[in-house]
Short mmCIF file of C-alpha atoms in Angstrom, two decimals:
data_model
loop_
_atom_site.label_atom_id
_atom_site.label_comp_id
_atom_site.label_asym_id
_atom_site.label_seq_id
_atom_site.Cartn_x
_atom_site.Cartn_y
_atom_site.Cartn_z
CA MET A 13 0.00 0.00 0.00
CA GLY A 14 1.43 3.40 -0.86
CA GLY A 15 0.67 6.96 0.03
CA ASP A 16 1.68 9.59 2.53
CA SER A 17 3.13 8.03 5.69
CA ALA A 18 2.07 4.52 4.66
CA ALA A 19 3.00 1.86 7.20
CA ASP A 20 1.74 -1.70 7.60
CA GLY A 21 -0.79 -1.17 4.83
CA THR A 22 -2.42 1.78 6.59
CA ILE A 23 -2.30 5.28 5.15
CA SER A 24 -2.16 7.48 8.20
CA ASN A 25 -1.77 10.96 6.74
CA LYS A 26 -4.61 12.15 4.55
CA LEU A 27 -4.75 15.76 5.76
CA ARG A 28 -3.07 18.62 3.99
CA SER A 29 -3.78 21.14 6.74
CA VAL A 30 -5.90 22.02 9.73
CA THR A 31 -7.25 25.54 10.22
CA ILE A 32 -8.86 26.91 13.37
CA ASN A 33 -11.89 29.10 12.66
CA VAL A 34 -13.17 31.45 15.36
CA VAL A 35 -16.96 31.72 15.70
CA ASN A 36 -17.88 34.35 18.29
CA GLU A 37 -21.30 35.27 19.60
CA SER A 38 -23.03 38.03 17.65
CA GLY A 39 -21.60 41.48 18.35
CA LYS A 40 -18.40 40.19 19.95
CA PRO A 41 -15.63 41.00 20.49
CA THR A 42 -15.90 44.70 21.31
CA ASP A 43 -13.28 47.32 22.17
CA GLU A 44 -15.04 48.02 25.49
CA LEU A 45 -15.28 44.41 26.71
CA ASN A 46 -12.39 42.70 24.96
CA GLY A 47 -9.93 45.40 23.97
CA THR A 48 -10.41 44.63 20.28
CA ASN A 49 -13.16 44.32 17.72
CA ASP A 50 -11.26 41.88 15.48
CA ALA A 51 -13.74 39.08 14.66
CA ASN A 52 -10.88 36.53 14.59
CA THR A 53 -10.05 37.12 18.26
CA PRO A 54 -11.38 34.25 20.41
CA VAL A 55 -13.40 35.51 23.39
CA VAL A 56 -15.34 33.86 26.21
CA GLY A 57 -18.36 32.00 24.85
CA GLY A 58 -16.88 31.83 21.36
CA THR A 59 -16.22 28.56 19.59
CA LEU A 60 -12.99 27.37 18.01
CA GLU A 61 -13.58 24.96 15.14
CA ALA A 62 -10.95 22.73 13.52
CA VAL A 63 -11.48 22.72 9.75
CA LEU A 64 -9.76 19.89 7.89
CA GLU A 65 -8.36 20.19 4.38
CA CYS A 66 -7.75 16.91 2.59
CA ALA A 67 -4.69 15.88 0.67
CA ALA A 68 -5.42 14.46 -2.79
CA THR A 69 -7.93 11.83 -1.63
CA ALA A 70 -11.67 11.44 -1.43
CA ALA A 71 -13.40 14.15 0.60
CA ALA A 72 -14.95 11.48 2.85
CA GLU A 73 -11.47 10.83 4.25
CA CYS A 74 -11.58 14.31 5.82
CA GLU A 75 -14.77 13.74 7.79
CA VAL A 76 -14.20 14.92 11.38
CA SER A 77 -15.59 11.59 12.62
CA ASN A 78 -12.43 9.89 11.27
CA TYR A 79 -10.11 11.88 13.55
CA ASN A 80 -9.31 12.51 17.22
CA PHE A 81 -8.93 16.11 18.37
CA THR A 82 -6.87 17.29 21.34
CA TRP A 83 -7.31 21.00 22.09
CA GLN A 84 -4.41 22.70 23.84
CA MET A 85 -3.80 26.13 25.40
CA ALA A 86 -0.77 28.24 26.37
CA ASP A 87 -0.19 31.61 27.98
CA ALA A 88 1.21 34.32 25.72
CA GLY A 89 4.14 34.63 28.16
CA THR A 90 5.07 30.96 27.68
CA PRO A 91 3.90 30.19 24.13
CA ASP A 92 5.93 26.99 23.93
CA LYS A 93 4.24 25.31 26.92
CA PHE A 94 0.84 24.01 25.85
CA THR A 95 -1.42 21.97 28.11
CA ASP A 96 -4.29 19.71 27.08
CA LEU A 97 -7.81 21.04 27.63
CA ASN A 98 -10.77 18.98 28.81
CA ASN A 99 -13.14 19.30 25.85
CA THR A 100 -16.66 18.47 27.06
CA ASN A 101 -18.24 19.49 23.75
CA ALA A 102 -20.08 16.65 21.97
CA GLU A 103 -18.47 17.77 18.71
CA LYS A 104 -14.79 17.18 19.49
CA HIS A 105 -13.60 19.25 16.52
CA LYS A 106 -15.10 22.29 18.29
CA TYR A 107 -14.04 23.92 21.56
CA ILE A 108 -15.98 26.56 23.53
CA ILE A 109 -13.81 29.16 25.28
CA LYS A 110 -14.36 29.43 29.03
CA GLY A 111 -13.97 32.50 31.27
CA THR A 112 -10.38 31.81 32.34
CA GLU A 113 -9.22 31.08 28.80
CA GLN A 114 -9.54 34.47 27.13
CA ASN A 115 -6.28 36.05 25.90
CA LYS A 116 -4.62 32.64 25.58
CA LEU A 117 -3.06 30.83 22.65
CA PHE A 118 -4.87 27.76 21.30
CA ARG A 119 -3.92 24.89 19.03
CA VAL A 120 -5.45 21.56 18.11
CA HIS A 121 -3.66 18.26 17.59
CA VAL A 122 -5.43 16.04 15.04
CA THR A 123 -4.72 12.32 14.67
CA PRO A 124 -6.50 9.70 12.57
CA LYS A 125 -8.65 7.18 14.40
CA THR A 126 -7.45 3.62 14.06
CA THR A 127 -9.77 1.72 11.76
CA LYS A 128 -7.48 -1.12 10.79
CA ALA A 129 -8.87 -4.40 12.09
CA THR A 130 -6.67 -6.45 14.36
CA PRO A 131 -5.56 -9.56 12.48
CA GLU A 132 -6.86 -12.85 13.82
CA ASN A 133 -4.48 -14.99 15.81
CA LYS A 134 -3.05 -17.76 13.67
CA ARG A 135 -2.37 -21.19 15.06
CA ALA A 136 0.79 -23.06 14.32
CA ILE A 137 0.20 -26.24 12.34
CA ARG A 138 2.53 -29.22 12.65
CA ARG A 139 2.80 -31.83 9.97
#
């Protein structure tokens, strides 16, 4: 089996890129409340959404249900020290920003779910 990162007959890398879209509540952010009115600034109550872009394969391979998502956060003062977040959202490719998480840096780690079936155990045969 060939393809990007092929190993043991499983193609594990079908994504070209992952983009994080910011979807804030209507009318947010504001200069008064958030110090900016840039719509791409994540604020409390807003949603971060991982958007997957496929490599040259069928679009079905980029369905979010085929991947695991780990959302992470870091302080601006220590941007190289990310910690995993507990995502309680039913849609794991989305993360809702909580009150203590405003003015932080976010990233998402995306990995393919394992779909390869475990091979059956084979018995040794003596003749």
